[in-house]
Amino acid sequence: MIRMLWTEMRRGESKWIAALMTVIGAWYFLSPDAATSDWIGWWTQSAVEVQIFAVMVMGPLVSTGAAWTAGRVRRHRTLAWAETTARSGWEQTFMVWLSAMAWALPVYALFAAMAFSRTAGVSAVTAPTWSPLVIGAAMVGLQTAVGVVVGVLSPSRIAVPFVGLGWYAALVGLALSAGEQRSAMPWALVPALDVHWDMAFQPNAGRLLTGAVWCLALGLLILAVPGLLRGRAVRPAPGTLLSVTLAAVLAAGALFTFRAPLPELYWAVRTPQPQKPVCATESGATACLWPADRHLLPEVEVALRQVQRSVGSVPGLTRTFYERGLTAPSGREPTAELPVYVPGMDRDGLTQDMLAASLPQPPDGCSPHPLKAIGDYPDTFLFEAVVRDRAQAQSSYWGDAFATGLERFLKTPKAEQDRWLRAAAEDIRACRPVPAPPQ
């Protein structure tokens, strides 16, 4: 079998597809800037990035090459000879599929090594995540199986390029129409993880492996279709066919049984709380990170220092920040979510985001309270504009009436402004209208 596989690998077109994928993937994974990338520095997101590249780029390309290789029996007019061979039709299509995957999987492993090496250069911990990579390989296997069957059954060569185009269009369509029911048909059965998981989430390995079993079992069943449609001599063995069918049914049933409470949690679970987060303190203000994000601590310290230097004397602001997903201990209210959107944020951007997070926030569901003194804009707008003026930061322009009201407020004594800010912060957090601003 090894000899037949090597012969098929040398004869098929998948080697040229592998070379093309290597060039595309090297550019994709080695060119992004670590300071602005949304995956370099987070191990889980790096694995998800490799997986989605495999499903969206590798899968359509490999399936197209496999379809062309599988169509060789029709192009060379050897279909009748193939039906007289000792190998079943399932074994024939499986060999073509295996030769394509034998070229694709090393390239896939190379991409994973590229992505993880980029993350290792940023992250202060070493914690590669593998389960998204497994389901990515399984999805590529399913896409390749469809390509093999189309190549064997289609009498026209024109159908071959539409295999890859069809896969790409189907995946894009599913991503655009998925909505909130990602655990319902057909999204649970087409597990392309086009998601963004920061430190608050980690993959649900059991569910991802179940999805991988489903993809592989379905791919093997699809490979059996040409043998079932052709002569009795090349039909697959019923026992093997039944076992693979059972595996596919059980895996699909498990995927449909689970219903996620939130869309992004279908393939993920919330990360357990750390025993001790990594924190920075500056003049009474504190910002805490997940331990795996401690490489961001120097930037957080600088941002915290700059925010305290500019608005440290402003009353009513939030002084305690916790990265998304971290649970704040009781008795340290109010707290705010520390905005960490990418694993390699720059200090200036983090400073501006931390300044915005320090503003008091109304509770969920609270309707805005218009303030006549600023042109009936929400009262939170005035609070933010005053804080940004104190920080000498750029503020939004909401019209002449708003600008006049803000200028009138800023001309009042600073002590009166502070009293209003302190009272207004409490009212905003309690979903109450703020008091009339000093004139």
Short mmCIF file of C-alpha atoms in Angstrom, two decimals:
data_model
loop_
_atom_site.label_atom_id
_atom_site.label_comp_id
_atom_site.label_asym_id
_atom_site.label_seq_id
_atom_site.Cartn_x
_atom_site.Cartn_y
_atom_site.Cartn_z
CA MET A 1 0.00 0.00 0.00
CA ILE A 2 2.86 2.37 0.75
CA ARG A 3 4.27 1.78 -2.72
CA MET A 4 0.89 2.47 -4.33
CA LEU A 5 0.51 5.61 -2.22
CA TRP A 6 3.92 6.93 -3.25
CA THR A 7 3.14 6.23 -6.91
CA GLU A 8 -0.17 8.09 -6.61
CA MET A 9 1.54 11.02 -4.88
CA ARG A 10 4.07 11.32 -7.70
CA ARG A 11 1.49 11.00 -10.48
CA GLY A 12 -1.17 13.30 -9.03
CA GLU A 13 -1.47 17.05 -9.20
CA SER A 14 -1.55 17.55 -5.44
CA LYS A 15 2.19 18.19 -5.27
CA TRP A 16 1.76 21.36 -7.33
CA ILE A 17 -1.17 22.41 -5.14
CA ALA A 18 1.04 21.87 -2.07
CA ALA A 19 3.75 24.11 -3.53
CA LEU A 20 1.21 26.86 -4.27
CA MET A 21 -0.28 26.60 -0.77
CA THR A 22 3.17 26.85 0.80
CA VAL A 23 3.85 30.16 -0.93
CA ILE A 24 0.43 31.60 -0.05
CA GLY A 25 0.55 30.39 3.55
CA ALA A 26 4.09 31.65 4.16
CA TRP A 27 3.04 35.12 3.06
CA TYR A 28 -0.15 34.96 5.17
CA PHE A 29 1.46 33.84 8.43
CA LEU A 30 4.85 35.56 8.25
CA SER A 31 3.86 39.02 6.98
CA PRO A 32 1.47 40.38 9.69
CA ASP A 33 2.80 42.91 12.19
CA ALA A 34 2.84 41.46 15.70
CA ALA A 35 1.82 44.85 17.18
CA THR A 36 -1.47 45.02 15.28
CA SER A 37 -2.33 41.37 14.57
CA ASP A 38 -5.35 39.96 16.40
CA TRP A 39 -3.83 36.46 16.74
CA ILE A 40 -0.04 36.73 17.20
CA GLY A 41 0.49 36.34 20.94
CA TRP A 42 -2.60 34.28 21.83
CA TRP A 43 -2.02 30.54 21.46
CA THR A 44 -5.66 29.60 21.02
CA GLN A 45 -6.29 32.31 18.46
CA SER A 46 -3.15 31.31 16.56
CA ALA A 47 -4.52 27.76 16.25
CA VAL A 48 -7.90 29.10 15.14
CA GLU A 49 -6.17 31.27 12.53
CA VAL A 50 -4.36 28.25 11.06
CA GLN A 51 -7.59 26.24 11.09
CA ILE A 52 -9.67 28.86 9.29
CA PHE A 53 -6.91 29.37 6.70
CA ALA A 54 -6.91 25.62 6.11
CA VAL A 55 -10.68 25.43 5.67
CA MET A 56 -11.06 28.57 3.55
CA VAL A 57 -7.90 28.35 1.42
CA MET A 58 -6.32 24.91 1.64
CA GLY A 59 -9.58 22.95 1.48
CA PRO A 60 -10.85 24.47 -1.80
CA LEU A 61 -7.40 24.17 -3.42
CA VAL A 62 -6.77 20.58 -2.31
CA SER A 63 -10.28 19.50 -3.29
CA THR A 64 -9.80 21.00 -6.75
CA GLY A 65 -6.49 19.18 -7.26
CA ALA A 66 -7.97 15.92 -5.97
CA ALA A 67 -10.95 16.27 -8.33
CA TRP A 68 -8.61 16.63 -11.30
CA THR A 69 -6.54 13.62 -10.23
CA ALA A 70 -9.64 11.49 -9.62
CA GLY A 71 -11.00 12.37 -13.07
CA ARG A 72 -8.02 10.65 -14.66
CA VAL A 73 -10.01 7.44 -15.16
CA ARG A 74 -12.44 9.26 -17.41
CA ARG A 75 -9.88 11.41 -19.22
CA HIS A 76 -7.74 8.33 -20.01
CA ARG A 77 -10.79 6.16 -20.75
CA THR A 78 -9.79 3.55 -18.15
CA LEU A 79 -13.04 3.49 -16.17
CA ALA A 80 -14.02 0.05 -17.48
CA TRP A 81 -10.59 -1.30 -16.53
CA ALA A 82 -10.90 0.19 -13.02
CA GLU A 83 -14.14 -1.71 -12.50
CA THR A 84 -12.36 -5.03 -13.10
CA THR A 85 -9.54 -4.48 -10.61
CA ALA A 86 -9.26 -6.42 -7.35
CA ARG A 87 -9.57 -3.21 -5.37
CA SER A 88 -13.05 -1.97 -4.53
CA GLY A 89 -14.25 1.39 -5.73
CA TRP A 90 -13.95 2.64 -2.16
CA GLU A 91 -10.29 1.64 -2.01
CA GLN A 92 -9.59 3.36 -5.33
CA THR A 93 -11.11 6.67 -4.26
CA PHE A 94 -9.53 6.35 -0.83
CA MET A 95 -6.06 6.04 -2.40
CA VAL A 96 -6.58 9.24 -4.40
CA TRP A 97 -7.87 10.98 -1.27
CA LEU A 98 -4.97 9.72 0.83
CA SER A 99 -2.38 10.88 -1.71
CA ALA A 100 -3.86 14.40 -1.70
CA MET A 101 -3.95 14.49 2.11
CA ALA A 102 -0.38 13.18 2.28
CA TRP A 103 0.72 16.34 0.48
CA ALA A 104 -1.65 18.68 2.33
CA LEU A 105 -0.99 17.62 5.94
CA PRO A 106 2.77 18.41 5.99
CA VAL A 107 1.99 21.85 4.58
CA TYR A 108 -0.68 22.26 7.25
CA ALA A 109 1.84 21.30 9.95
CA LEU A 110 4.27 23.85 8.47
CA PHE A 111 1.65 26.60 8.77
CA ALA A 112 0.99 25.64 12.39
CA ALA A 113 4.72 25.87 13.10
CA MET A 114 4.86 29.32 11.45
CA ALA A 115 1.91 30.64 13.45
CA PHE A 116 3.11 29.20 16.76
CA SER A 117 6.61 30.57 16.19
CA ARG A 118 5.14 34.05 15.73
CA THR A 119 3.16 33.70 18.95
CA ALA A 120 6.16 32.32 20.83
CA GLY A 121 8.01 35.51 19.93
CA VAL A 122 5.34 37.60 21.69
CA SER A 123 3.82 35.53 24.47
CA ALA A 124 5.62 35.02 27.77
CA VAL A 125 4.15 31.51 28.15
CA THR A 126 4.32 28.35 26.04
CA ALA A 127 0.88 26.78 25.71
CA PRO A 128 0.08 25.65 22.14
CA THR A 129 -3.53 24.63 21.52
CA TRP A 130 -4.09 21.63 19.27
CA SER A 131 -7.79 20.80 19.12
CA PRO A 132 -8.68 23.53 16.55
CA LEU A 133 -5.90 22.17 14.34
CA VAL A 134 -7.40 18.66 14.48
CA ILE A 135 -10.81 19.82 13.34
CA GLY A 136 -9.20 21.93 10.62
CA ALA A 137 -7.40 18.89 9.22
CA ALA A 138 -10.64 16.88 9.37
CA MET A 139 -12.53 19.58 7.47
CA VAL A 140 -9.85 19.63 4.76
CA GLY A 141 -10.26 15.85 4.56
CA LEU A 142 -14.02 16.24 4.05
CA GLN A 143 -13.52 18.90 1.37
CA THR A 144 -10.98 16.70 -0.40
CA ALA A 145 -13.33 13.71 -0.32
CA VAL A 146 -16.02 15.74 -2.07
CA GLY A 147 -13.47 16.75 -4.70
CA VAL A 148 -12.45 13.14 -5.32
CA VAL A 149 -16.05 12.01 -5.81
CA VAL A 150 -16.85 14.89 -8.16
CA GLY A 151 -13.76 14.02 -10.21
CA VAL A 152 -14.75 10.37 -10.47
CA LEU A 153 -18.43 10.91 -11.27
CA SER A 154 -18.38 14.06 -13.38
CA PRO A 155 -18.06 13.44 -17.13
CA SER A 156 -16.91 17.03 -17.74
CA ARG A 157 -13.57 18.61 -16.90
CA ILE A 158 -15.27 21.97 -16.47
CA ALA A 159 -16.79 20.78 -13.19
CA VAL A 160 -13.36 20.46 -11.55
CA PRO A 161 -12.61 24.16 -10.82
CA PHE A 162 -16.16 24.62 -9.52
CA VAL A 163 -15.39 22.20 -6.69
CA GLY A 164 -13.08 24.70 -5.01
CA LEU A 165 -15.24 27.69 -5.91
CA GLY A 166 -18.31 25.90 -4.58
CA TRP A 167 -16.64 25.12 -1.26
CA TYR A 168 -15.46 28.70 -0.83
CA ALA A 169 -18.87 30.15 -1.71
CA ALA A 170 -20.65 27.73 0.63
CA LEU A 171 -18.38 28.55 3.57
CA VAL A 172 -18.69 32.30 3.02
CA GLY A 173 -22.46 31.97 2.75
CA LEU A 174 -22.65 29.97 5.98
CA ALA A 175 -20.50 32.53 7.79
CA LEU A 176 -22.71 35.40 6.64
CA SER A 177 -25.99 33.68 7.48
CA ALA A 178 -25.04 31.83 10.67
CA GLY A 179 -26.67 34.38 12.98
CA GLU A 180 -27.08 33.24 16.55
CA GLN A 181 -28.02 29.58 16.05
CA ARG A 182 -24.56 28.19 15.43
CA SER A 183 -25.50 24.85 17.01
CA ALA A 184 -28.32 24.22 14.52
CA MET A 185 -28.22 22.79 11.01
CA PRO A 186 -26.03 23.29 9.12
CA TRP A 187 -23.44 25.20 11.13
CA ALA A 188 -22.70 22.52 13.70
CA LEU A 189 -21.97 20.08 10.86
CA VAL A 190 -19.65 22.44 8.97
CA PRO A 191 -17.20 23.33 11.76
CA ALA A 192 -15.18 26.18 10.30
CA LEU A 193 -14.18 28.16 13.39
CA ASP A 194 -14.43 31.71 12.09
CA VAL A 195 -14.38 33.09 15.65
CA HIS A 196 -12.25 35.33 17.84
CA TRP A 197 -11.29 33.90 21.24
CA ASP A 198 -9.20 36.02 23.57
CA MET A 199 -8.06 34.84 26.98
CA ALA A 200 -11.65 34.64 28.26
CA PHE A 201 -12.32 31.51 26.20
CA GLN A 202 -10.56 28.25 25.40
CA PRO A 203 -11.52 25.47 22.98
CA ASN A 204 -13.90 22.75 24.04
CA ALA A 205 -11.59 19.89 23.10
CA GLY A 206 -14.23 17.17 23.44
CA ARG A 207 -16.68 18.89 21.13
CA LEU A 208 -13.98 19.78 18.60
CA LEU A 209 -12.77 16.17 18.48
CA THR A 210 -16.38 15.04 18.02
CA GLY A 211 -16.64 17.42 15.08
CA ALA A 212 -13.42 15.97 13.67
CA VAL A 213 -14.81 12.43 13.90
CA TRP A 214 -17.96 13.59 12.10
CA CYS A 215 -15.99 15.21 9.27
CA LEU A 216 -13.71 12.20 8.75
CA ALA A 217 -16.57 9.68 8.91
CA LEU A 218 -18.67 11.71 6.49
CA GLY A 219 -15.68 12.07 4.16
CA LEU A 220 -15.15 8.29 4.12
CA LEU A 221 -18.83 7.73 3.40
CA ILE A 222 -18.68 10.18 0.51
CA LEU A 223 -15.68 8.31 -0.88
CA ALA A 224 -17.81 5.14 -0.95
CA VAL A 225 -20.44 6.69 -3.25
CA PRO A 226 -18.71 5.90 -6.60
CA GLY A 227 -18.28 2.25 -5.58
CA LEU A 228 -21.94 2.00 -4.60
CA LEU A 229 -23.05 3.43 -7.93
CA ARG A 230 -20.82 1.20 -10.07
CA GLY A 231 -20.64 -2.56 -10.63
CA ARG A 232 -21.06 -5.13 -7.88
CA ALA A 233 -17.39 -6.13 -8.13
CA VAL A 234 -16.17 -2.74 -6.86
CA ARG A 235 -18.79 -2.09 -4.17
CA PRO A 236 -17.45 -1.58 -0.60
CA ALA A 237 -17.82 -4.23 2.07
CA PRO A 238 -21.15 -3.80 3.95
CA GLY A 239 -19.54 -4.30 7.37
CA THR A 240 -17.02 -1.51 6.90
CA LEU A 241 -19.64 0.77 5.39
CA LEU A 242 -21.98 0.16 8.33
CA SER A 243 -19.31 0.92 10.96
CA VAL A 244 -18.35 4.20 9.33
CA THR A 245 -22.02 5.15 8.99
CA LEU A 246 -22.56 4.45 12.69
CA ALA A 247 -19.60 6.66 13.63
CA ALA A 248 -20.96 9.50 11.51
CA VAL A 249 -24.47 9.21 12.96
CA LEU A 250 -23.23 9.15 16.56
CA ALA A 251 -20.94 12.14 16.03
CA ALA A 252 -23.67 14.16 14.30
CA GLY A 253 -26.12 13.31 17.06
CA ALA A 254 -23.67 14.48 19.70
CA LEU A 255 -23.16 17.79 17.88
CA PHE A 256 -26.91 18.42 17.65
CA THR A 257 -27.62 17.39 21.23
CA PHE A 258 -25.63 20.26 22.71
CA ARG A 259 -27.15 23.75 22.73
CA ALA A 260 -24.80 26.58 23.64
CA PRO A 261 -26.05 29.41 25.89
CA LEU A 262 -24.22 31.92 23.71
CA PRO A 263 -23.20 31.64 20.04
CA GLU A 264 -19.48 31.94 20.66
CA LEU A 265 -19.55 29.22 23.33
CA TYR A 266 -20.60 26.34 21.08
CA TRP A 267 -17.02 25.32 20.34
CA ALA A 268 -15.48 26.94 23.44
CA VAL A 269 -15.68 27.04 27.21
CA ARG A 270 -14.90 29.91 29.52
CA THR A 271 -11.36 29.88 30.82
CA PRO A 272 -11.16 28.96 34.54
CA GLN A 273 -10.32 31.87 36.78
CA PRO A 274 -6.62 32.07 37.72
CA GLN A 275 -5.58 31.82 41.34
CA LYS A 276 -3.79 35.14 41.06
CA PRO A 277 -4.00 37.52 38.08
CA VAL A 278 -1.05 39.66 37.06
CA CYS A 279 -1.64 43.23 38.22
CA ALA A 280 -0.05 46.65 37.93
CA THR A 281 -0.68 49.46 40.45
CA GLU A 282 -0.13 53.18 40.03
CA SER A 283 -1.24 55.88 42.52
CA GLY A 284 -4.17 53.86 43.82
CA ALA A 285 -5.28 52.59 40.41
CA THR A 286 -4.97 48.89 39.50
CA ALA A 287 -5.09 46.99 36.23
CA CYS A 288 -5.07 43.16 36.17
CA LEU A 289 -4.38 40.72 33.33
CA TRP A 290 -4.68 37.01 32.70
CA PRO A 291 -1.37 35.34 33.65
CA ALA A 292 -0.90 34.23 30.03
CA ASP A 293 -1.02 37.91 28.97
CA ARG A 294 1.73 39.07 31.30
CA HIS A 295 3.82 40.09 28.29
CA LEU A 296 1.45 43.09 28.11
CA LEU A 297 2.21 44.19 31.68
CA PRO A 298 4.86 46.83 30.70
CA GLU A 299 2.39 48.48 28.29
CA VAL A 300 -0.37 48.34 30.89
CA GLU A 301 1.88 49.96 33.51
CA VAL A 302 2.74 52.81 31.15
CA ALA A 303 -0.90 53.30 30.13
CA LEU A 304 -2.04 53.26 33.76
CA ARG A 305 0.62 55.81 34.68
CA GLN A 306 -0.38 58.13 31.84
CA VAL A 307 -4.08 57.91 32.67
CA GLN A 308 -3.42 58.62 36.34
CA ARG A 309 -1.12 61.50 35.47
CA SER A 310 -3.81 63.13 33.30
CA VAL A 311 -7.06 62.42 35.19
CA GLY A 312 -5.93 61.01 38.52
CA SER A 313 -7.46 63.94 40.39
CA VAL A 314 -10.84 63.72 38.62
CA PRO A 315 -13.47 62.32 41.02
CA GLY A 316 -15.95 59.62 40.07
CA LEU A 317 -13.74 57.71 37.62
CA THR A 318 -13.17 53.96 37.76
CA ARG A 319 -9.73 53.13 39.14
CA THR A 320 -9.73 49.32 38.95
CA PHE A 321 -9.52 47.44 35.66
CA TYR A 322 -9.76 43.72 34.93
CA GLU A 323 -9.09 42.13 31.57
CA ARG A 324 -12.12 40.63 29.85
CA GLY A 325 -13.17 37.39 31.47
CA LEU A 326 -11.50 38.02 34.82
CA THR A 327 -13.88 38.09 37.78
CA ALA A 328 -13.38 41.09 40.02
CA PRO A 329 -13.27 40.27 43.75
CA SER A 330 -16.15 41.52 45.86
CA GLY A 331 -15.70 44.82 47.63
CA ARG A 332 -13.66 46.48 44.88
CA GLU A 333 -16.41 48.34 43.06
CA PRO A 334 -16.65 50.01 40.73
CA THR A 335 -14.50 48.08 38.26
CA ALA A 336 -14.16 48.28 34.50
CA GLU A 337 -13.22 45.85 31.77
CA LEU A 338 -9.64 46.40 30.65
CA PRO A 339 -9.80 46.66 26.86
CA VAL A 340 -7.29 44.25 25.31
CA TYR A 341 -8.36 43.75 21.71
CA VAL A 342 -5.13 42.35 20.30
CA PRO A 343 -2.34 40.45 22.09
CA GLY A 344 0.28 43.04 21.13
CA MET A 345 -1.37 46.42 21.72
CA ASP A 346 0.67 49.61 21.54
CA ARG A 347 0.84 51.90 24.56
CA ASP A 348 -0.90 54.91 23.04
CA GLY A 349 -3.90 52.87 21.94
CA LEU A 350 -4.11 51.12 25.29
CA THR A 351 -3.93 54.48 27.09
CA GLN A 352 -6.86 55.88 25.12
CA ASP A 353 -8.89 52.72 25.65
CA MET A 354 -8.15 52.71 29.38
CA LEU A 355 -9.19 56.36 29.62
CA ALA A 356 -12.52 55.51 27.97
CA ALA A 357 -12.99 52.50 30.27
CA SER A 358 -12.46 54.68 33.36
CA LEU A 359 -15.66 56.61 32.65
CA PRO A 360 -18.70 55.59 34.75
CA GLN A 361 -21.04 53.31 32.84
CA PRO A 362 -24.82 53.01 33.29
CA PRO A 363 -26.22 49.52 33.98
CA ASP A 364 -27.44 47.34 31.11
CA GLY A 365 -30.83 48.36 29.83
CA CYS A 366 -30.59 51.89 31.18
CA SER A 367 -32.13 54.45 28.83
CA PRO A 368 -30.11 57.64 28.20
CA HIS A 369 -31.12 60.79 30.04
CA PRO A 370 -31.06 63.91 27.83
CA LEU A 371 -29.53 67.04 29.35
CA LYS A 372 -31.01 70.36 28.23
CA ALA A 373 -27.85 72.34 29.05
CA ILE A 374 -25.95 70.61 26.22
CA GLY A 375 -28.68 70.52 23.59
CA ASP A 376 -30.59 67.48 24.87
CA TYR A 377 -27.69 65.10 24.31
CA PRO A 378 -27.26 62.27 26.88
CA ASP A 379 -25.79 63.47 30.16
CA THR A 380 -22.96 60.93 29.87
CA PHE A 381 -21.66 62.94 26.89
CA LEU A 382 -20.99 65.96 29.10
CA PHE A 383 -19.21 63.84 31.70
CA GLU A 384 -16.94 62.31 29.04
CA ALA A 385 -16.23 65.66 27.41
CA VAL A 386 -15.13 67.17 30.74
CA VAL A 387 -12.84 64.23 31.50
CA ARG A 388 -11.28 64.38 28.05
CA ASP A 389 -10.73 68.11 28.46
CA ARG A 390 -8.92 67.44 31.74
CA ALA A 391 -6.82 64.79 30.00
CA GLN A 392 -6.17 67.08 27.03
CA ALA A 393 -7.45 64.32 24.78
CA GLN A 394 -9.45 64.69 21.59
CA SER A 395 -13.21 64.79 22.11
CA SER A 396 -16.16 64.46 19.75
CA TYR A 397 -17.94 67.56 18.47
CA TRP A 398 -21.71 67.36 18.92
CA GLY A 399 -22.74 70.76 17.58
CA ASP A 400 -22.76 74.37 18.67
CA ALA A 401 -25.27 73.90 21.50
CA PHE A 402 -23.19 71.17 23.04
CA ALA A 403 -19.96 73.15 22.64
CA THR A 404 -21.57 76.21 24.27
CA GLY A 405 -22.81 74.18 27.23
CA LEU A 406 -19.41 72.52 27.70
CA GLU A 407 -17.59 75.87 27.54
CA ARG A 408 -19.97 77.34 30.11
CA PHE A 409 -19.32 74.38 32.42
CA LEU A 410 -15.52 74.62 32.05
CA LYS A 411 -15.57 78.29 33.07
CA THR A 412 -16.96 77.44 36.51
CA PRO A 413 -14.56 76.95 39.46
CA LYS A 414 -12.82 73.58 39.48
CA ALA A 415 -14.17 72.76 42.94
CA GLU A 416 -17.73 73.05 41.65
CA GLN A 417 -16.85 70.92 38.64
CA ASP A 418 -15.43 68.22 40.94
CA ARG A 419 -18.54 68.19 43.10
CA TRP A 420 -20.71 67.78 40.01
CA LEU A 421 -18.47 65.03 38.58
CA ARG A 422 -18.58 63.09 41.85
CA ALA A 423 -22.37 63.29 42.11
CA ALA A 424 -22.89 62.69 38.38
CA ALA A 425 -20.74 59.52 38.44
CA GLU A 426 -22.92 58.01 41.17
CA ASP A 427 -26.10 58.93 39.30
CA ILE A 428 -24.83 57.46 36.01
CA ARG A 429 -23.95 54.15 37.66
CA ALA A 430 -27.38 54.11 39.32
CA CYS A 431 -29.20 54.98 36.06
CA ARG A 432 -30.45 58.30 37.42
CA PRO A 433 -30.40 61.71 35.68
CA VAL A 434 -27.35 63.72 36.65
CA PRO A 435 -27.82 66.98 38.60
CA ALA A 436 -27.94 70.23 36.73
CA PRO A 437 -24.39 71.30 35.83
CA PRO A 438 -22.98 74.46 37.43
CA GLN A 439 -23.37 77.63 35.37
#
